[in-house]
Amino acid sequence: MQYYDRAETLSRQELNALQTVRLKSAMQRAARSPFYAAKFKQAGVTPRDIASPADIARLPLTVKAELRDNYPYGLLAVPREAMVRMHVSSGTTGTPTAIMHTQNDLNWWASLMARCMFMAGVRPHDVFQNLSGYGLFTGGLGIHYGAERLGCLTIPAGTGNSQRQIKIIRDFGTTALHIIPSYALHLGQVIASAGIDAKELTPRIALIGAEPHSEETRRRIEEMWALKAYNSYGLSEMNGPGVAFECLEQNGMHLWEDAYLAEILDPDTLEPVPDGVSGELVLTTLCREGMPVIRYRTRDITHFVAGECPCGRVHRRIGRITGRTDDMLIIKGVNIYPMQIEEVLMGMPEVGGNYQIVLESEGSIDQIKVKVEVKQEYFVEDMRALTGLQKKITAKLRDELLLTPRVELVEHKSLPQSDGKAKRVLDLREKSE
Ligand code: ADP
Ligand code: ZN
C-alpha cells in the first residue's frame, strides 16, 4: 500500500497521543481570541483538563450563529495582519460566515488535500481539471492548491460552460476531475447529446463532493463516465475540502484525525452515539493557527463506520452524509430527508439526472411535489407509458417516505441546473406570520 504522508500510518495509540497534545495547544491558541477566551472562562476549562481526546466533551460547543455574531474578526487568534486568505461558506443556509487563514494554515490545508487525492489514486503525472467555482467557495482554491502540491498539471476550469469543459478534457487529455455530483450527471448528458460517448474520454478518477448525494448517484456517474468516483467531504469552517475522503475501498471516508478531532453526537441529548448510529458530526481543528474552531456543530448527519479499513489507515471513517439536521422536511407530520427521495429516483433507470422537490401549501396543508426529469428515450409520446412510469415512481416514493407525494414527469434538461451546489428544494409554502 502506498501512502502520501506518514500521518496515514499512525496507530490508534499514536493518534490518541497526538490528538491529546494538539487539542491542548489548539485550546491555548483559541483562547487568544476574545470569543474563545470568554467561552472557556465561562465553562471553567483550561488545557490542563485535557488528558485524552475524550476529554473534549468538557469543552463548550460552537454553533454557526456564534460565528456569524462574531463576524468578521471575532474568532481570530492571531493579529489580522497575519492572515493571508479569506473564504466564506457558500451560504446554503442563510448568512455566510467568514473563515481566515494564515500561510501555515494554507500549507496544512494543501497537504491534507494532496493526501486525500493521493489516497484516491491521483498521481503527479495526472492532468487534473477542477470544475469548481473559484472565488469565495473553498472547492476552487482549496482543491487547486492540493492538486498542485501533489504535482498534477492543474487546470482551474471553474464551473459551467459545458462545451468549454469538454474541449479542455479532450485537448489536454484530462485524467482526473473534481466535480460536484449534480454537475457530473449534467455534463455527462451534455456530452451524450453532443454525440460523444463519455466513456471514451480520458478521465479515470472523479473526486465528487460538496453536496449530499447517494450511492446510486455515484454509481451512475461511474457508469456514465467509465471512471472511479470518490466522495470528498469538507466545510468552510474546517478549511473546506480535505476533512474526510474515501480511499480505494469506497466504503466510508477517512477523517484525518491528526488535523481534526471528530465526534458524532445525538443532536438532542448531545451525547456521543455508538458506531453505526447516525448523529451530528462535531469537529475541532487541531492544527489551525489563525482561526481555531472548537467543537463546531456541523449539522451534518453521518455515522462512524465500525471496524478496520483494509487499506490500513486507522483514521476513523464516516459514512455518507445523509443530510443536515436543518434539511429535514416535515410534511403532514412525516419527517422526510431529501436524500431519501434521491436514493429512490437515482435507482430507477428511466429517471434522468435532475429532479426538484417543490413544497406548496393547499389551504393549511403542506403538499410535496417531486418533479422528475425523464431520460430522453423514455419520454415518449405514449401517454400510457408515461402514466405507468409516474405511478411506478409514486409507489416507490410512497414506500420510502410513508406518504404519497405528487409526481410530475418533465422532459430531459428542463429543470434548473445550478453551476454550483444543486438546489433541490423549492419552498413555495405560504408562511404564516
Ligand atoms: P454551506 O454550509 O453554506 O453549504 P460550505 O461550502 O462550507 O458551505 O459547504 C459545506 C457543507 O456542504 C457541509 O457542511 C455539508 O453539508 C455539505 N457537503 C460537503 N461535502 C459533502 C459530501 N461529500 N457529501 C454531502 N454533503 C457534503
Ligand atoms: Zn481505507
Coordinates of C-alpha atoms and ligand atoms in Angstrom, one line a residue:
M1 CA 0.0 0.0 0.0
Q2 CA 1.3 3.5 -0.9
Y3 CA 0.8 6.4 1.4
Y4 CA 1.4 10.1 0.8
D5 CA 2.1 11.1 4.3
R6 CA 3.5 9.4 7.4
A7 CA 0.4 10.5 9.4
E8 CA -1.6 8.0 7.4
T9 CA 0.3 5.1 9.0
L10 CA -0.1 6.2 12.7
S11 CA -1.6 3.6 15.1
R12 CA -4.6 4.3 17.3
Q13 CA -2.3 4.8 20.2
E14 CA -0.1 7.3 18.4
L15 CA -3.2 9.1 17.1
N16 CA -4.6 9.4 20.6
A17 CA -1.3 10.8 22.0
L18 CA -1.1 13.2 19.1
Q19 CA -4.7 14.4 19.5
T20 CA -4.2 15.0 23.2
V21 CA -1.2 17.2 22.7
R22 CA -2.7 19.0 19.7
L23 CA -6.0 19.6 21.5
K24 CA -4.2 21.2 24.3
S25 CA -2.4 23.5 22.0
A26 CA -5.5 24.2 19.9
M27 CA -7.2 25.4 23.1
Q28 CA -4.2 27.6 24.0
R29 CA -4.3 29.2 20.6
A30 CA -8.1 29.5 20.6
A31 CA -8.0 31.3 23.9
R32 CA -6.2 34.1 22.3
S33 CA -9.4 35.1 20.5
P34 CA -11.9 37.1 22.6
F35 CA -14.6 34.7 21.6
Y36 CA -13.0 31.5 23.0
A37 CA -11.3 33.3 25.9
A38 CA -14.8 34.2 27.1
K39 CA -16.3 30.8 26.3
F40 CA -13.6 28.8 28.1
K41 CA -13.7 31.1 31.1
Q42 CA -17.5 30.6 31.3
A43 CA -17.2 26.8 31.1
G44 CA -14.3 26.9 33.6
V45 CA -11.9 24.8 31.3
T46 CA -8.2 25.0 30.6
P47 CA -5.8 22.9 28.6
R48 CA -4.8 21.2 31.9
D49 CA -8.3 19.5 31.9
I50 CA -7.3 17.5 28.8
A51 CA -5.7 14.1 29.5
S52 CA -7.1 12.2 26.5
P53 CA -9.1 13.0 23.3
A54 CA -12.3 12.0 25.1
D55 CA -11.9 15.0 27.5
I56 CA -13.0 17.2 24.6
A57 CA -16.5 16.6 26.0
R58 CA -15.7 19.1 28.7
L59 CA -15.3 21.9 26.2
P60 CA -18.2 24.1 25.1
L61 CA -19.8 23.5 21.7
T62 CA -19.7 26.2 18.9
V63 CA -22.6 26.8 16.6
K64 CA -22.9 28.6 13.3
A65 CA -24.8 31.5 14.8
E66 CA -21.8 32.3 17.0
L67 CA -19.5 32.5 14.0
R68 CA -22.0 34.9 12.4
D69 CA -22.4 37.0 15.6
N70 CA -18.6 37.4 15.8
Y71 CA -18.3 38.2 12.1
P72 CA -15.8 39.2 10.7
Y73 CA -12.8 39.1 13.1
G74 CA -14.1 38.0 16.5
L75 CA -12.6 34.5 16.3
L76 CA -9.1 35.4 15.1
A77 CA -6.4 34.0 17.4
V78 CA -3.6 36.0 15.7
P79 CA -3.5 39.6 14.5
R80 CA -5.5 40.3 11.4
E81 CA -2.2 41.2 9.6
A82 CA -1.0 37.6 9.9
M83 CA -4.0 36.4 7.8
V84 CA -3.4 35.8 4.1
R85 CA -6.7 34.4 2.8
M86 CA -10.4 34.5 3.4
H87 CA -13.2 32.2 2.4
V88 CA -16.8 32.2 3.2
S89 CA -19.2 29.3 3.4
S90 CA -21.4 29.2 0.4
G91 CA -24.4 30.2 2.4
T92 CA -26.7 27.2 1.6
T93 CA -28.5 28.0 4.8
G94 CA -28.6 31.8 5.4
T95 CA -25.9 34.4 6.1
P96 CA -22.4 33.3 5.2
T97 CA -19.6 33.0 7.7
A98 CA -16.0 34.3 7.0
I99 CA -13.1 32.0 7.7
M100 CA -9.5 33.3 7.6
H101 CA -6.2 31.5 7.2
T102 CA -2.5 32.2 7.8
Q103 CA 0.2 31.0 5.4
N104 CA 0.8 28.0 7.7
D105 CA -2.9 27.1 7.7
L106 CA -2.9 27.2 3.9
N107 CA 0.2 24.9 3.8
W108 CA -1.5 22.4 6.1
W109 CA -4.7 22.5 4.0
A110 CA -2.8 21.9 0.7
S111 CA -1.0 18.9 2.3
L112 CA -4.2 17.4 3.6
M113 CA -5.8 17.9 0.2
A114 CA -2.8 16.3 -1.6
R115 CA -3.0 13.4 0.9
C116 CA -6.7 12.9 0.0
M117 CA -6.1 12.9 -3.7
F118 CA -3.2 10.5 -3.5
M119 CA -5.3 8.2 -1.4
A120 CA -7.9 8.2 -4.2
G121 CA -5.3 7.2 -6.7
V122 CA -4.4 10.6 -8.2
R123 CA -0.7 10.9 -9.0
P124 CA 1.7 13.7 -10.0
H125 CA 1.5 12.7 -13.7
D126 CA -2.2 13.3 -13.8
V127 CA -3.9 16.2 -15.6
F128 CA -6.3 17.5 -13.0
Q129 CA -9.3 19.6 -14.1
N130 CA -11.1 21.4 -11.3
L131 CA -14.7 22.1 -12.3
S132 CA -15.5 24.0 -9.1
G133 CA -16.3 27.6 -8.6
Y134 CA -13.2 29.6 -7.8
G135 CA -13.6 32.6 -5.5
L136 CA -15.1 32.5 -2.1
F137 CA -16.2 28.8 -2.4
T138 CA -13.5 26.6 -0.9
G139 CA -13.8 23.9 -3.6
G140 CA -11.9 26.1 -6.0
L141 CA -8.7 27.2 -4.4
G142 CA -8.8 24.5 -1.7
I143 CA -8.7 21.6 -4.2
H144 CA -6.4 23.6 -6.6
Y145 CA -3.6 24.0 -4.2
G146 CA -3.8 20.4 -3.2
A147 CA -3.5 19.2 -6.8
E148 CA -0.5 21.5 -7.3
R149 CA 1.1 20.3 -4.1
L150 CA 0.7 16.7 -5.3
G151 CA 2.4 17.8 -8.6
C152 CA -0.5 17.4 -11.0
L153 CA -0.9 19.6 -14.1
T154 CA -3.8 21.6 -12.5
I155 CA -6.4 23.2 -14.7
P156 CA -8.6 25.8 -12.9
A157 CA -11.5 25.3 -15.3
G158 CA -14.2 26.7 -12.9
T159 CA -17.9 26.0 -13.2
G160 CA -20.3 25.9 -16.1
N161 CA -19.6 26.4 -19.8
S162 CA -20.0 22.7 -20.6
Q163 CA -18.8 23.0 -24.1
R164 CA -15.5 24.5 -22.9
Q165 CA -15.1 21.9 -20.2
I166 CA -15.5 19.2 -22.8
K167 CA -12.9 20.9 -25.1
I168 CA -10.4 21.1 -22.2
I169 CA -10.9 17.4 -21.4
R170 CA -10.2 16.5 -25.0
D171 CA -7.5 19.0 -25.7
F172 CA -5.4 18.3 -22.6
G173 CA -6.3 14.6 -22.0
T174 CA -7.6 15.3 -18.5
T175 CA -7.3 12.2 -16.4
A176 CA -8.7 13.4 -13.0
L177 CA -11.6 15.7 -12.3
H178 CA -13.0 17.4 -9.3
I179 CA -16.7 18.0 -10.0
I180 CA -19.9 18.4 -8.0
P181 CA -22.0 15.3 -8.4
S182 CA -25.1 17.0 -9.8
Y183 CA -22.9 18.7 -12.4
A184 CA -21.2 15.4 -13.2
L185 CA -24.5 14.0 -14.2
H186 CA -25.5 17.1 -16.2
L187 CA -22.2 17.3 -18.0
G188 CA -22.5 13.6 -18.9
Q189 CA -25.8 14.3 -20.5
V190 CA -24.4 17.3 -22.4
I191 CA -21.6 15.1 -23.7
A192 CA -24.1 12.4 -24.8
S193 CA -26.2 14.9 -26.6
A194 CA -23.2 16.2 -28.5
G195 CA -22.9 12.6 -29.8
I196 CA -19.8 11.8 -27.8
D197 CA -19.6 8.8 -25.5
A198 CA -18.3 10.0 -22.2
K199 CA -16.8 6.5 -21.6
E200 CA -14.3 7.2 -24.4
L201 CA -13.0 10.3 -22.7
T202 CA -9.7 10.2 -20.7
P203 CA -10.8 10.9 -17.1
R204 CA -10.2 7.8 -14.9
I205 CA -10.9 9.4 -11.5
A206 CA -13.5 11.9 -10.3
L207 CA -13.5 13.5 -6.9
I208 CA -17.1 14.3 -6.1
G209 CA -18.5 16.1 -3.1
A210 CA -19.6 19.4 -1.7
E211 CA -23.2 18.3 -1.7
P212 CA -25.2 15.3 -0.4
H213 CA -25.5 12.6 -2.9
S214 CA -26.5 8.9 -2.8
E215 CA -24.6 5.7 -3.6
E216 CA -26.9 5.4 -6.6
T217 CA -25.7 8.8 -7.9
R218 CA -22.1 7.8 -7.5
R219 CA -22.7 4.5 -9.5
R220 CA -24.4 6.5 -12.2
I221 CA -21.5 8.9 -12.5
E222 CA -19.1 6.0 -12.6
E223 CA -21.1 4.1 -15.2
M224 CA -21.7 7.2 -17.4
W225 CA -18.1 8.2 -17.5
A226 CA -16.4 4.8 -17.0
L227 CA -14.3 6.1 -14.1
K228 CA -14.0 5.7 -10.4
A229 CA -15.7 8.4 -8.2
Y230 CA -14.6 9.1 -4.7
N231 CA -16.6 11.0 -2.1
S232 CA -15.0 14.2 -0.7
Y233 CA -16.2 15.9 2.4
G234 CA -15.4 19.2 4.0
L235 CA -16.8 22.5 5.1
S236 CA -15.5 26.1 5.1
E237 CA -15.5 26.3 8.9
M238 CA -12.9 23.4 8.8
N239 CA -11.0 24.9 5.8
G240 CA -13.1 23.3 3.1
P241 CA -12.4 20.1 1.2
G242 CA -9.8 17.8 2.8
V243 CA -11.5 16.9 6.0
A244 CA -12.6 13.4 5.1
F245 CA -12.2 11.4 1.9
E246 CA -12.7 8.0 0.5
C247 CA -9.9 5.5 0.0
L248 CA -9.9 3.0 -2.8
E249 CA -12.2 0.8 -0.8
Q250 CA -15.1 3.3 -1.3
N251 CA -16.6 2.3 2.0
G252 CA -16.7 5.4 4.2
M253 CA -14.5 8.5 4.3
H254 CA -11.3 8.6 6.4
L255 CA -11.5 11.7 8.5
W256 CA -7.9 13.0 9.2
E257 CA -7.6 12.7 12.9
D258 CA -4.2 14.3 13.1
A259 CA -5.8 17.5 11.9
Y260 CA -9.4 17.2 13.2
L261 CA -11.0 15.8 16.3
A262 CA -14.3 14.3 15.3
E263 CA -17.3 13.4 17.5
I264 CA -20.8 12.3 16.4
L265 CA -23.4 13.3 18.9
D266 CA -27.1 12.7 19.3
P267 CA -28.4 16.2 18.2
D268 CA -31.0 16.2 21.1
T269 CA -29.1 14.9 24.0
L270 CA -25.6 15.9 22.7
E271 CA -24.3 12.5 24.0
P272 CA -21.9 10.5 21.7
V273 CA -23.7 7.8 19.6
P274 CA -22.2 4.3 19.1
D275 CA -20.5 3.3 15.8
G276 CA -23.0 2.8 13.1
V277 CA -25.6 5.1 14.6
S278 CA -26.4 8.4 12.9
G279 CA -25.9 11.7 14.7
E280 CA -24.5 15.2 14.1
L281 CA -20.8 15.5 13.2
V282 CA -19.0 17.8 15.6
L283 CA -15.4 18.9 14.6
T284 CA -12.5 20.6 16.2
T285 CA -9.5 22.0 14.2
L286 CA -6.3 20.6 15.8
C287 CA -3.7 22.4 13.7
R288 CA -5.2 25.7 12.6
E289 CA -3.4 28.7 14.0
G290 CA -5.2 31.7 12.6
M291 CA -8.8 30.8 13.4
P292 CA -9.1 27.7 15.5
V293 CA -12.7 26.4 15.8
I294 CA -13.6 24.2 18.8
R295 CA -16.4 21.6 18.8
Y296 CA -18.2 23.0 15.8
R297 CA -21.7 21.6 15.3
T298 CA -21.6 21.0 11.5
R299 CA -25.3 20.0 11.4
D300 CA -24.3 17.2 9.0
I301 CA -25.7 13.8 9.8
T302 CA -23.5 10.8 9.5
H303 CA -22.2 7.8 11.5
F304 CA -18.8 6.3 12.3
V305 CA -18.1 3.2 10.2
A306 CA -17.2 0.4 12.6
G307 CA -14.2 -1.8 12.1
E308 CA -10.8 -1.5 10.4
C309 CA -10.3 -0.5 6.8
P310 CA -8.4 -2.9 4.7
C311 CA -6.3 0.0 3.4
G312 CA -4.5 0.1 6.7
R313 CA -5.3 3.6 7.6
V314 CA -6.7 3.8 11.2
H315 CA -8.1 7.3 10.8
R316 CA -11.8 6.8 11.5
R317 CA -14.3 6.6 8.7
I318 CA -17.5 8.5 8.5
G319 CA -20.4 7.3 6.4
R320 CA -22.0 9.2 3.5
I321 CA -23.6 12.5 4.8
T322 CA -27.3 11.8 4.6
G323 CA -28.4 15.4 5.1
R324 CA -28.2 18.2 7.5
T325 CA -30.2 18.5 10.7
D326 CA -31.9 21.5 9.2
D327 CA -32.7 19.8 5.9
M328 CA -35.5 17.7 7.4
L329 CA -38.9 18.5 5.9
I330 CA -42.0 17.9 7.9
I331 CA -44.9 17.2 5.6
K332 CA -48.2 16.1 7.1
G333 CA -46.4 15.2 10.2
V334 CA -44.0 12.9 8.4
N335 CA -40.2 13.6 8.6
I336 CA -38.6 13.5 5.2
Y337 CA -35.0 14.0 4.1
P338 CA -34.4 15.0 0.5
M339 CA -31.7 12.2 0.3
Q340 CA -34.4 9.6 0.7
I341 CA -36.0 10.9 -2.5
E342 CA -32.8 11.0 -4.4
E343 CA -32.0 7.4 -3.5
V344 CA -35.3 6.2 -4.9
L345 CA -35.0 8.3 -8.1
M346 CA -31.4 7.6 -8.9
G347 CA -32.0 3.9 -8.6
M348 CA -34.5 4.0 -11.5
P349 CA -33.1 3.6 -15.0
E350 CA -35.8 5.7 -16.6
V351 CA -35.1 8.8 -14.4
G352 CA -32.7 11.4 -15.8
G353 CA -30.0 13.3 -13.9
N354 CA -32.1 16.0 -12.3
Y355 CA -35.1 16.4 -10.0
Q356 CA -36.7 19.0 -7.8
I357 CA -38.7 18.9 -4.7
V358 CA -41.5 21.5 -4.5
L359 CA -43.3 22.3 -1.3
E360 CA -46.6 24.1 -1.6
S361 CA -49.5 24.9 0.7
E362 CA -53.0 24.0 -0.1
G363 CA -55.1 25.7 2.5
S364 CA -53.5 24.9 5.8
I365 CA -52.0 21.6 4.5
D366 CA -48.4 21.3 3.1
Q367 CA -48.0 19.3 0.0
I368 CA -44.9 17.8 -1.5
K369 CA -44.4 17.5 -5.2
V370 CA -41.5 15.9 -6.9
K371 CA -40.6 17.0 -10.4
V372 CA -38.6 14.3 -12.1
E373 CA -36.6 14.6 -15.4
V374 CA -37.2 11.5 -17.6
K375 CA -34.4 10.3 -19.8
Q376 CA -34.9 11.2 -23.5
E377 CA -35.5 7.7 -24.6
Y378 CA -38.3 7.2 -22.1
F379 CA -40.0 10.5 -22.6
V380 CA -42.2 9.2 -25.4
E381 CA -45.5 10.4 -26.8
D382 CA -47.3 7.4 -25.5
M383 CA -49.3 8.8 -22.5
R384 CA -50.0 5.3 -21.2
A385 CA -46.3 4.5 -20.8
L386 CA -45.7 7.9 -19.1
T387 CA -48.6 7.4 -16.7
G388 CA -47.3 4.0 -15.9
L389 CA -43.9 5.4 -15.1
Q390 CA -45.4 8.1 -13.0
K391 CA -47.3 5.6 -11.0
K392 CA -44.3 3.4 -10.5
I393 CA -42.2 6.4 -9.2
T394 CA -45.1 7.4 -6.9
A395 CA -45.4 4.0 -5.4
K396 CA -41.6 3.7 -4.8
L397 CA -41.6 7.1 -3.1
R398 CA -44.6 6.2 -1.0
D399 CA -42.9 3.0 0.2
E400 CA -39.8 5.0 1.2
L401 CA -41.4 8.2 2.6
L402 CA -44.6 6.7 4.0
L403 CA -46.6 9.4 2.4
T404 CA -47.7 9.9 -1.2
P405 CA -46.1 12.8 -3.0
R406 CA -47.3 14.2 -6.3
V407 CA -45.0 13.2 -9.0
E408 CA -44.7 15.3 -12.2
L409 CA -42.6 14.0 -15.0
V410 CA -40.8 16.6 -17.0
E411 CA -38.6 16.5 -20.1
H412 CA -34.9 15.9 -20.1
K413 CA -32.9 19.0 -19.2
S414 CA -36.0 21.1 -18.4
L415 CA -35.3 21.7 -14.7
P416 CA -33.0 24.5 -13.5
Q417 CA -29.3 23.4 -13.4
S418 CA -27.1 25.1 -10.9
D419 CA -23.4 25.8 -11.6
G420 CA -22.6 25.1 -8.0
K421 CA -24.4 23.0 -5.4
A422 CA -27.7 21.8 -6.6
K423 CA -30.8 23.5 -5.1
R424 CA -33.1 20.6 -4.7
V425 CA -35.9 22.0 -2.6
L426 CA -38.2 24.9 -3.8
D427 CA -40.3 26.0 -0.9
L428 CA -43.4 27.8 -2.2
R429 CA -45.4 27.4 1.1
E430 CA -47.2 30.4 2.4
K431 CA -45.5 31.4 5.6
S432 CA -47.9 32.1 8.4
E433 CA -46.7 35.1 10.5
Ligands
ADP1 P1 -22.5 25.9 3.2 O1 -22.6 25.3 4.6 O2 -23.0 27.2 3.0 O3 -23.0 24.9 2.1 P2 -19.8 25.1 2.6 O4 -19.4 25.4 1.2 O5 -18.8 25.2 3.6 O6 -21.0 26.0 2.9 O7 -20.3 23.6 2.5 C1 -20.1 22.7 3.5 C2 -21.3 21.8 3.5 O8 -21.5 21.1 2.3 C3 -21.1 20.6 4.5 O9 -21.4 21.1 5.8 C4 -22.1 19.6 4.0 O10 -23.4 19.9 4.4 C5 -22.0 19.8 2.5 N1 -21.1 18.8 2.0 C6 -19.8 18.9 1.7 N2 -19.2 17.8 1.2 C7 -20.2 16.9 1.2 C8 -20.3 15.5 0.8 N3 -19.2 14.8 0.3 N4 -21.5 14.9 1.0 C9 -22.5 15.5 1.5 N5 -22.5 16.8 1.8 C10 -21.4 17.5 1.7
ZN2 ZN -9.4 2.9 3.8

